[in-house]
Short mmCIF file of C-alpha atoms in Angstrom, two decimals:
data_model
loop_
_atom_site.label_atom_id
_atom_site.label_comp_id
_atom_site.label_asym_id
_atom_site.label_seq_id
_atom_site.Cartn_x
_atom_site.Cartn_y
_atom_site.Cartn_z
CA GLY A 1 101.65 47.30 128.48
CA GLU A 2 102.26 49.62 131.36
CA SER A 3 100.67 52.99 131.01
CA VAL A 4 99.93 56.23 132.70
CA GLY A 5 96.53 57.64 131.88
CA LEU A 6 94.23 60.44 132.85
CA HIS A 7 90.56 60.08 133.68
CA LEU A 8 89.28 63.24 131.95
CA PRO A 9 90.62 64.94 128.84
CA THR A 10 89.02 68.32 129.71
CA LEU A 11 88.16 69.92 133.04
CA SER A 12 86.31 73.23 133.31
CA VAL A 13 86.23 75.11 136.62
CA GLN A 14 85.12 78.51 137.79
CA GLU A 15 87.75 81.00 138.81
CA GLY A 16 88.32 80.74 142.55
CA ASP A 17 87.16 77.14 142.81
CA ASN A 18 89.47 74.25 143.58
CA SER A 19 90.53 71.96 140.73
CA ILE A 20 91.27 68.27 140.96
CA ILE A 21 93.06 66.51 138.13
CA ASN A 22 93.33 62.75 138.32
CA CYS A 23 95.80 60.25 137.00
CA ALA A 24 95.81 56.47 137.05
CA TYR A 25 99.00 54.49 136.70
CA SER A 26 99.30 50.78 136.16
CA ASN A 27 102.90 49.95 137.10
CA SER A 28 103.14 49.21 140.79
CA ALA A 29 106.94 49.37 140.49
CA SER A 30 106.84 53.11 139.78
CA ASP A 31 108.31 55.04 142.67
CA TYR A 32 108.48 58.64 141.52
CA PHE A 33 105.72 60.78 140.08
CA ILE A 34 105.75 64.27 138.63
CA TRP A 35 103.06 66.71 137.59
CA TYR A 36 103.77 69.06 134.72
CA LYS A 37 101.87 72.05 133.38
CA GLN A 38 102.07 72.91 129.72
CA GLU A 39 100.80 76.18 128.31
CA SER A 40 100.14 76.57 124.64
CA GLY A 41 103.34 76.85 122.62
CA LYS A 42 105.61 76.14 125.59
CA GLY A 43 107.46 73.21 127.04
CA PRO A 44 106.17 71.27 130.07
CA GLN A 45 106.85 73.06 133.32
CA PHE A 46 107.51 71.19 136.56
CA ILE A 47 104.82 71.75 139.19
CA ILE A 48 105.32 69.24 141.95
CA ASP A 49 106.60 65.73 142.51
CA ILE A 50 106.10 62.94 144.98
CA ARG A 51 107.94 59.74 145.79
CA SER A 52 106.20 56.48 146.56
CA ASN A 53 107.12 56.58 150.23
CA MET A 54 104.78 59.57 150.63
CA ASP A 55 101.03 59.90 150.21
CA LYS A 56 100.76 63.67 150.14
CA ARG A 57 102.89 66.61 149.27
CA GLN A 58 102.03 70.30 149.25
CA GLY A 59 103.38 73.20 147.30
CA GLN A 60 102.21 76.71 146.68
CA ARG A 61 98.46 76.34 145.95
CA VAL A 62 99.03 72.77 144.77
CA THR A 63 98.79 69.44 146.52
CA VAL A 64 99.59 66.02 145.11
CA LEU A 65 98.00 62.93 146.59
CA LEU A 66 99.25 59.43 145.95
CA ASN A 67 97.16 56.33 146.61
CA LYS A 68 99.36 53.33 145.95
CA THR A 69 96.62 50.88 146.85
CA VAL A 70 94.55 51.84 143.83
CA LYS A 71 97.46 53.27 141.82
CA HIS A 72 95.96 56.72 141.64
CA LEU A 73 97.52 60.16 141.63
CA SER A 74 95.78 63.50 141.86
CA LEU A 75 96.73 67.15 141.58
CA GLN A 76 94.70 69.65 143.54
CA ILE A 77 94.91 73.33 142.68
CA ALA A 78 93.47 75.70 145.25
CA ALA A 79 91.66 78.89 144.25
CA THR A 80 92.10 78.25 140.54
CA GLN A 81 93.13 81.30 138.54
CA PRO A 82 92.93 82.10 134.81
CA GLY A 83 96.70 81.59 134.62
CA ASP A 84 96.19 77.98 135.62
CA SER A 85 94.55 77.25 132.28
CA ALA A 86 96.84 74.73 130.61
CA VAL A 87 97.31 71.04 129.92
CA TYR A 88 98.44 69.05 132.93
CA PHE A 89 100.44 65.83 132.63
CA CYS A 90 101.35 63.26 135.18
CA ALA A 91 104.49 61.23 134.63
CA GLU A 92 106.08 58.29 136.38
CA ILE A 93 109.51 56.77 136.72
CA LEU A 94 109.98 53.12 137.43
CA GLY A 95 111.83 52.09 140.54
CA GLY A 96 115.17 50.34 140.48
CA GLY A 97 117.18 53.26 139.24
CA GLY A 98 115.29 53.92 136.03
CA ASN A 99 115.37 57.37 134.51
CA LYS A 100 112.74 57.21 131.80
CA LEU A 101 109.56 59.15 132.32
CA THR A 102 106.28 57.73 131.05
CA PHE A 103 103.68 60.41 130.41
CA GLY A 104 99.93 60.40 130.26
CA THR A 105 98.21 62.17 127.38
CA GLY A 106 97.19 65.15 129.51
CA THR A 107 94.13 66.95 130.87
CA GLN A 108 93.11 70.34 129.57
CA LEU A 109 92.14 72.63 132.44
CA LYS A 110 89.90 75.55 131.47
CA VAL A 111 89.22 78.28 133.98
CA GLU A 112 85.98 80.14 133.43
CA LEU A 113 85.62 83.70 134.65
CA ASP B 1 113.21 76.87 130.99
CA ALA B 2 115.96 75.76 133.40
CA GLY B 3 118.86 76.91 131.21
CA ILE B 4 117.80 74.94 128.16
CA THR B 5 117.61 76.30 124.64
CA GLN B 6 116.54 74.57 121.48
CA SER B 7 117.29 75.55 117.93
CA PRO B 8 115.71 76.12 115.57
CA ARG B 9 112.37 76.88 117.21
CA HIS B 10 110.50 76.32 113.96
CA LYS B 11 111.47 74.49 110.81
CA VAL B 12 109.72 73.51 107.62
CA THR B 13 111.46 70.99 105.43
CA GLU B 14 110.73 68.57 102.62
CA THR B 15 110.46 64.82 102.71
CA GLY B 16 113.82 63.12 102.27
CA THR B 17 115.98 65.96 103.53
CA PRO B 18 118.23 65.63 106.59
CA VAL B 19 117.36 67.71 109.63
CA THR B 20 119.32 68.34 112.81
CA LEU B 21 117.83 69.81 115.96
CA ARG B 22 120.02 71.14 118.71
CA CYS B 23 119.53 71.18 122.45
CA HIS B 24 121.89 73.28 124.54
CA GLN B 25 122.01 73.39 128.35
CA THR B 26 123.91 75.58 130.75
CA GLU B 27 123.21 73.47 133.86
CA ASN B 28 126.02 70.94 133.39
CA HIS B 29 123.48 68.14 133.84
CA ARG B 30 124.48 64.62 132.98
CA TYR B 31 121.22 63.34 131.49
CA MET B 32 119.59 64.74 128.37
CA TYR B 33 116.51 63.53 126.52
CA TRP B 34 114.68 64.04 123.27
CA TYR B 35 110.90 63.66 123.15
CA ARG B 36 108.29 64.19 120.51
CA GLN B 37 104.80 65.38 121.28
CA ASP B 38 101.82 64.53 119.10
CA PRO B 39 98.08 64.90 119.67
CA GLY B 40 96.66 61.83 121.38
CA HIS B 41 100.09 60.43 122.23
CA GLY B 42 101.48 62.79 124.81
CA LEU B 43 105.25 62.94 125.14
CA ARG B 44 107.21 59.99 123.84
CA LEU B 45 110.90 59.38 124.39
CA ILE B 46 113.04 59.20 121.24
CA HIS B 47 116.59 58.93 122.58
CA TYR B 48 118.43 59.89 125.70
CA SER B 49 122.00 60.42 126.84
CA TYR B 50 123.58 59.61 130.17
CA GLY B 51 126.90 61.27 129.43
CA VAL B 52 129.21 62.45 126.69
CA LYS B 53 129.15 59.88 123.89
CA ASP B 54 126.74 57.69 125.89
CA THR B 55 123.30 57.43 124.36
CA ASP B 56 120.44 54.96 124.25
CA LYS B 57 117.16 54.45 122.42
CA GLY B 58 113.72 55.37 123.66
CA GLU B 59 110.37 54.01 122.60
CA VAL B 60 110.16 55.78 119.21
CA SER B 61 113.77 55.86 118.01
CA ASP B 62 113.28 54.57 114.44
CA GLY B 63 114.33 57.19 111.90
CA TYR B 64 116.28 59.23 114.45
CA SER B 65 119.88 59.37 115.57
CA VAL B 66 121.57 61.42 118.27
CA SER B 67 125.01 62.60 119.21
CA ARG B 68 126.52 64.12 122.33
CA SER B 69 130.11 65.26 121.95
CA LYS B 70 129.91 67.80 124.75
CA THR B 71 128.04 67.87 128.05
CA GLU B 72 126.07 70.92 127.02
CA ASP B 73 124.88 69.84 123.57
CA PHE B 74 122.59 67.01 122.47
CA LEU B 75 121.78 66.78 118.78
CA LEU B 76 118.84 64.98 117.22
CA THR B 77 119.14 64.08 113.53
CA LEU B 78 116.50 62.93 111.12
CA GLU B 79 118.59 61.34 108.39
CA SER B 80 115.78 61.49 105.83
CA ALA B 81 112.74 63.31 107.12
CA THR B 82 109.27 61.84 106.55
CA SER B 83 105.85 63.40 107.00
CA SER B 84 105.26 61.15 110.02
CA GLN B 85 108.04 63.02 111.76
CA THR B 86 106.08 66.25 111.72
CA SER B 87 105.81 66.98 115.41
CA VAL B 88 106.91 69.20 118.25
CA TYR B 89 110.25 68.11 119.67
CA PHE B 90 111.26 68.76 123.25
CA CYS B 91 114.59 68.40 124.91
CA ALA B 92 114.81 67.70 128.65
CA ILE B 93 117.61 67.52 131.18
CA THR B 94 118.09 66.16 134.65
CA GLY B 95 120.98 66.04 137.03
CA GLY B 96 120.10 62.72 138.61
CA LYS B 97 118.94 59.43 137.23
CA ALA B 98 115.54 59.42 138.90
CA ASP B 99 115.07 63.13 139.31
CA THR B 100 112.77 65.69 137.80
CA GLN B 101 113.29 66.39 134.13
CA TYR B 102 113.21 70.00 133.01
CA PHE B 103 112.10 70.82 129.50
CA GLY B 104 113.19 73.23 126.84
CA PRO B 105 110.82 75.44 124.82
CA GLY B 106 110.41 72.98 121.95
CA THR B 107 110.99 72.90 118.20
CA ARG B 108 108.05 72.70 115.84
CA LEU B 109 109.05 70.66 112.79
CA THR B 110 106.90 70.35 109.70
CA VAL B 111 107.87 67.87 107.00
CA LEU B 112 106.06 68.50 103.71
#
């Protein structure tokens, strides 16, 4: 079936380095993608989104890249800080007016001091 | 948490008992969702609502029912709780059909 998955379950980076979290999706009909951050004991928090008519979108310290050719999504975090330690999820919504998010299982980002 | 509260935040119950979880929003959003989160499975949709009294099933709806009598409240009921329903439950809301969903703080449910 269709799925959204993540390449790595755990990513460790040094404080100050850039982080890249990857996500593969398999449904070419998906047209909206969201990255969430989830800290321990809390609900997922919206970070950034991107629609399929874009290939890049930037926020504060974060950039999302979308490669529709290979169905790949990435989240780049600049100058990673200890507060960035969390689980990161990508999620997709199918095109055609759908409203159901499909989530990947998540990547744990650990920031080492 | 985008004007979303969930109650209770923690609950321990016994197998076979009914349980109701409440999601309350102050954003006047049309769409509300219930998810469960389990290790290795990520977030999975249980039920969702697209308006008062309008609900539909998600991918893991067996054993759950929902009700939405007011825009601001979405209730999730486990008619007869089972140990497999031990999980963390999240409510989410969105104003538009294909827009970002915002999540509540979650309810940790343990069924003994």
